PDB file of C-alpha atoms in Angstrom:
ATOM      1  CA  TRP A  26      39.910  -4.249  25.910  1.00 48.00           C
ATOM      2  CA  ALA A  27      41.979  -1.197  24.271  1.00 57.00           C
ATOM      3  CA  GLY A  28      39.691   0.993  27.261  1.00 55.00           C
ATOM      4  CA  PRO A  29      40.788   2.685  30.486  1.00 58.00           C
ATOM      5  CA  GLY A  30      40.471   0.630  32.902  1.00 62.00           C
ATOM      6  CA  SER A  31      37.181   2.009  35.465  1.00 64.00           C
ATOM      7  CA  GLY A  32      33.962   3.756  34.427  1.00 63.00           C
ATOM      8  CA  PRO A  33      30.472   2.235  33.367  1.00 66.00           C
ATOM      9  CA  LEU A  34      30.502  -0.964  31.008  1.00 57.00           C
ATOM     10  CA  GLU A  35      26.663  -0.870  29.304  1.00 59.00           C
ATOM     11  CA  ALA A  36      25.884  -3.698  27.257  1.00 61.00           C
ATOM     12  CA  LEU A  37      22.756  -4.392  25.045  1.00 61.00           C
ATOM     13  CA  ILE A  38      21.377  -7.484  24.435  1.00 67.00           C
ATOM     14  CA  SER A  39      18.092  -8.182  22.494  1.00 67.00           C
ATOM     15  CA  ARG A  40      16.080 -10.974  19.877  1.00 77.00           C
ATOM     16  CA  LYS A  41      14.433  -7.303  18.171  1.00 84.00           C
ATOM     17  CA  ALA A  42      16.678  -6.859  15.991  1.00 87.00           C
ATOM     18  CA  ALA A  43      15.672  -5.287  13.144  1.00 93.00           C
ATOM     19  CA  VAL A  44      15.223  -5.673   9.563  1.00 95.00           C
ATOM     20  CA  LEU A  45      16.461  -4.073   6.004  1.00 96.00           C
ATOM     21  CA  GLY A  46      17.011  -5.525   2.644  1.00 97.00           C
ATOM     22  CA  GLY A  47      17.080  -4.346  -0.741  1.00 97.00           C
ATOM     23  CA  ALA A  48      17.854  -3.619  -5.122  1.00 97.00           C
ATOM     24  CA  VAL A  49      21.104  -2.504  -6.088  1.00 98.00           C
ATOM     25  CA  LYS A  50      20.828  -0.627  -9.924  1.00 97.00           C
ATOM     26  CA  ASP A  51      22.662   0.763 -11.805  1.00 95.00           C
ATOM     27  CA  GLU A  52      21.784   4.304 -13.870  1.00 92.00           C
ATOM     28  CA  ASP A  53      20.146   2.020 -16.080  1.00 95.00           C
ATOM     29  CA  GLY A  54      18.024   0.709 -13.876  1.00 95.00           C
ATOM     30  CA  ASN A  55      19.249  -2.892 -13.390  1.00 97.00           C
ATOM     31  CA  PRO A  56      20.038  -5.113 -10.934  1.00 98.00           C
ATOM     32  CA  VAL A  57      23.892  -4.422 -10.020  1.00 97.00           C
ATOM     33  CA  SER A  58      26.541  -5.794  -8.114  1.00 97.00           C
ATOM     34  CA  GLY A  59      28.171  -4.001  -4.715  1.00 96.00           C
ATOM     35  CA  THR A  60      28.498  -2.783  -1.029  1.00 97.00           C
ATOM     36  CA  VAL A  61      25.977  -0.843   0.242  1.00 97.00           C
ATOM     37  CA  THR A  62      27.191   1.319   3.446  1.00 96.00           C
ATOM     38  CA  LEU A  63      24.473   2.517   6.240  1.00 96.00           C
ATOM     39  CA  VAL A  64      25.071   5.596   8.554  1.00 95.00           C
ATOM     40  CA  PRO A  65      23.573   5.736  11.810  1.00 94.00           C
ATOM     41  CA  VAL A  66      21.573   8.949  11.957  1.00 94.00           C
ATOM     42  CA  PRO A  67      23.338  11.085  12.731  1.00 91.00           C
ATOM     43  CA  PRO A  68      26.359   9.679  12.653  1.00 87.00           C
ATOM     44  CA  ARG A  69      28.056   8.462  15.870  1.00 87.00           C
ATOM     45  CA  PRO A  70      31.386   7.913  15.739  1.00 82.00           C
ATOM     46  CA  GLY A  71      33.279   5.720  17.509  1.00 82.00           C
ATOM     47  CA  HIS A  72      31.155   3.131  16.832  1.00 85.00           C
ATOM     48  CA  PRO A  73      31.749   1.249  14.534  1.00 87.00           C
ATOM     49  CA  SER A  74      28.635  -1.626  14.437  1.00 86.00           C
ATOM     50  CA  LEU A  75      26.021   0.929  13.306  1.00 88.00           C
ATOM     51  CA  TYR A  76      27.996   1.402   9.950  1.00 93.00           C
ATOM     52  CA  PRO A  77      28.200  -2.277   8.737  1.00 94.00           C
ATOM     53  CA  THR A  78      28.586  -3.667   4.676  1.00 95.00           C
ATOM     54  CA  ALA A  79      27.125  -5.754   3.497  1.00 96.00           C
ATOM     55  CA  THR A  80      27.562  -6.833  -0.392  1.00 97.00           C
ATOM     56  CA  ALA A  81      24.729  -6.956  -3.385  1.00 97.00           C
ATOM     57  CA  ASP A  82      24.622 -10.021  -5.177  1.00 97.00           C
ATOM     58  CA  GLU A  83      24.792 -10.948  -8.703  1.00 96.00           C
ATOM     59  CA  HIS A  84      21.273  -9.828  -8.759  1.00 97.00           C
ATOM     60  CA  GLY A  85      20.956  -6.431  -6.893  1.00 97.00           C
ATOM     61  CA  VAL A  86      19.862  -7.888  -3.978  1.00 98.00           C
ATOM     62  CA  PHE A  87      21.010  -7.172  -0.091  1.00 98.00           C
ATOM     63  CA  ARG A  88      20.404  -7.562   3.484  1.00 97.00           C
ATOM     64  CA  PHE A  89      20.985  -6.856   7.255  1.00 96.00           C
ATOM     65  CA  ALA A  90      19.836  -9.808   9.058  1.00 92.00           C
ATOM     66  CA  ALA A  91      20.796  -7.934  12.500  1.00 89.00           C
ATOM     67  CA  LEU A  92      20.446  -4.275  12.345  1.00 92.00           C
ATOM     68  CA  THR A  93      20.345  -2.281  15.685  1.00 91.00           C
ATOM     69  CA  PRO A  94      16.555  -0.188  15.032  1.00 93.00           C
ATOM     70  CA  GLY A  95      16.959   3.027  13.808  1.00 93.00           C
ATOM     71  CA  THR A  96      17.506   5.545  11.122  1.00 95.00           C
ATOM     72  CA  TYR A  97      20.523   5.748   8.901  1.00 96.00           C
ATOM     73  CA  GLN A  98      21.570   6.387   5.025  1.00 96.00           C
ATOM     74  CA  VAL A  99      21.478   3.500   2.815  1.00 97.00           C
ATOM     75  CA  TYR A 100      24.051   3.976  -0.688  1.00 97.00           C
ATOM     76  CA  ALA A 101      25.065   2.245  -2.435  1.00 97.00           C
ATOM     77  CA  TRP A 102      28.666   1.580  -3.955  1.00 97.00           C
ATOM     78  CA  GLU A 103      30.171   0.305  -7.406  1.00 96.00           C
ATOM     79  CA  GLU A 104      33.496   0.583  -4.765  1.00 92.00           C
ATOM     80  CA  ILE A 105      34.339   1.988  -1.423  1.00 92.00           C
ATOM     81  CA  GLU A 106      37.156   1.139   0.762  1.00 88.00           C
ATOM     82  CA  PRO A 107      36.406  -1.376   4.068  1.00 88.00           C
ATOM     83  CA  THR A 108      35.914   2.420   6.039  1.00 90.00           C
ATOM     84  CA  ALA A 109      35.674   5.261   3.613  1.00 88.00           C
ATOM     85  CA  HIS A 110      31.387   5.674   4.501  1.00 92.00           C
ATOM     86  CA  TRP A 111      33.017   5.557   8.557  1.00 90.00           C
ATOM     87  CA  ASP A 112      34.255   9.603   7.372  1.00 87.00           C
ATOM     88  CA  PRO A 113      31.007  12.849   7.113  1.00 88.00           C
ATOM     89  CA  ARG A 114      33.141  14.999   4.801  1.00 84.00           C
ATOM     90  CA  PHE A 115      33.688  12.285   2.527  1.00 86.00           C
ATOM     91  CA  MET A 116      30.412  10.991   3.475  1.00 90.00           C
ATOM     92  CA  ASP A 117      28.511  14.912   2.967  1.00 89.00           C
ATOM     93  CA  ARG A 118      29.536  14.809  -0.980  1.00 89.00           C
ATOM     94  CA  PHE A 119      27.343  12.185  -1.687  1.00 92.00           C
ATOM     95  CA  ALA A 120      24.185  12.955   0.926  1.00 91.00           C
ATOM     96  CA  THR A 121      22.030  13.083  -2.165  1.00 92.00           C
ATOM     97  CA  ARG A 122      22.539   9.501  -2.856  1.00 92.00           C
ATOM     98  CA  ALA A 123      21.138   8.321  -0.029  1.00 95.00           C
ATOM     99  CA  GLU A 124      18.099   7.087   0.429  1.00 96.00           C
ATOM    100  CA  THR A 125      17.360   7.295   4.584  1.00 96.00           C
ATOM    101  CA  VAL A 126      15.100   4.689   6.225  1.00 97.00           C
ATOM    102  CA  GLU A 127      14.056   3.926   9.790  1.00 96.00           C
ATOM    103  CA  VAL A 128      14.345   0.411  11.105  1.00 95.00           C
ATOM    104  CA  GLY A 129      12.715  -0.220  14.718  1.00 93.00           C
ATOM    105  CA  GLU A 130      13.009  -3.410  17.216  1.00 92.00           C
ATOM    106  CA  SER A 131      11.670  -6.218  15.065  1.00 92.00           C
ATOM    107  CA  GLY A 132      11.185  -3.933  12.600  1.00 93.00           C
ATOM    108  CA  HIS A 133      11.916  -5.134   8.632  1.00 95.00           C
ATOM    109  CA  ALA A 134      12.282  -2.719   5.659  1.00 96.00           C
ATOM    110  CA  THR A 135      12.868  -2.704   1.791  1.00 96.00           C
ATOM    111  CA  VAL A 136      14.968  -0.751   0.225  1.00 97.00           C
ATOM    112  CA  SER A 137      16.061   0.712  -4.032  1.00 97.00           C
ATOM    113  CA  LEU A 138      19.076   2.444  -4.077  1.00 97.00           C
ATOM    114  CA  LYS A 139      21.245   3.722  -7.244  1.00 96.00           C
ATOM    115  CA  ARG A 140      24.571   2.471  -7.361  1.00 96.00           C
ATOM    116  CA  ILE A 141      27.300   4.856  -6.803  1.00 95.00           C
ATOM    117  CA  THR A 142      30.226   4.582  -9.844  1.00 93.00           C
ATOM    118  CA  ALA A 143      33.262   4.267  -8.831  1.00 92.00           C
ATOM    119  CA  ALA A 144      34.662   6.874 -11.042  1.00 90.00           C
ATOM    120  CA  ALA A 145      31.822   9.284  -9.134  1.00 86.00           C
ATOM    121  CA  GLU A 146      34.098   8.113  -6.187  1.00 84.00           C
ATOM    122  CA  ARG A 147      37.535   8.790  -7.630  1.00 83.00           C
ATOM    123  CA  GLY A 148      35.577  12.269  -7.766  1.00 81.00           C
ATOM    124  CA  VAL A 149      34.758  13.052  -4.635  1.00 76.00           C
ATOM    125  CA  LEU A 150      38.268  11.790  -3.519  1.00 75.00           C
ATOM    126  CA  ARG A 151      40.689  13.341  -5.987  1.00 78.00           C
ATOM    127  CA  SER A 152      38.322  16.984  -4.476  1.00 76.00           C
ATOM    128  CA  LEU A 153      38.880  16.637  -0.191  1.00 69.00           C
ATOM    129  CA  PRO A 154      41.811  18.390   0.319  1.00 70.00           C
ATOM    130  CA  ILE A 155      44.355  15.942   2.091  1.00 62.00           C
TER     131      ILE A 155
END
């Protein structure tokens, strides 16, 4: 624990986690592997547990099995740095590539994604101010 020694601590434990799954495809509609990231809507800086990642297998299939209920923007990447999706300046550049999904308590949702290529990501990284 690295926080201050006083103040309330809230913990929520529930059996009502949501499940999100789906498929990742390339520009030609073929299933591909990759990394799938979630960004809560609205963004919640300082809450890394609300920014999970999953791996799509060689068939493009991915699953988030114990997800905090809420609304998320879902992205698929050929490659991405582990915490890049925490940065709103970076993610704003890919907003048109997101699928928005809402999952309620004990809810299940499925989404189909087009993978963002490594070349597209590198182009954005070069354009960001340092």
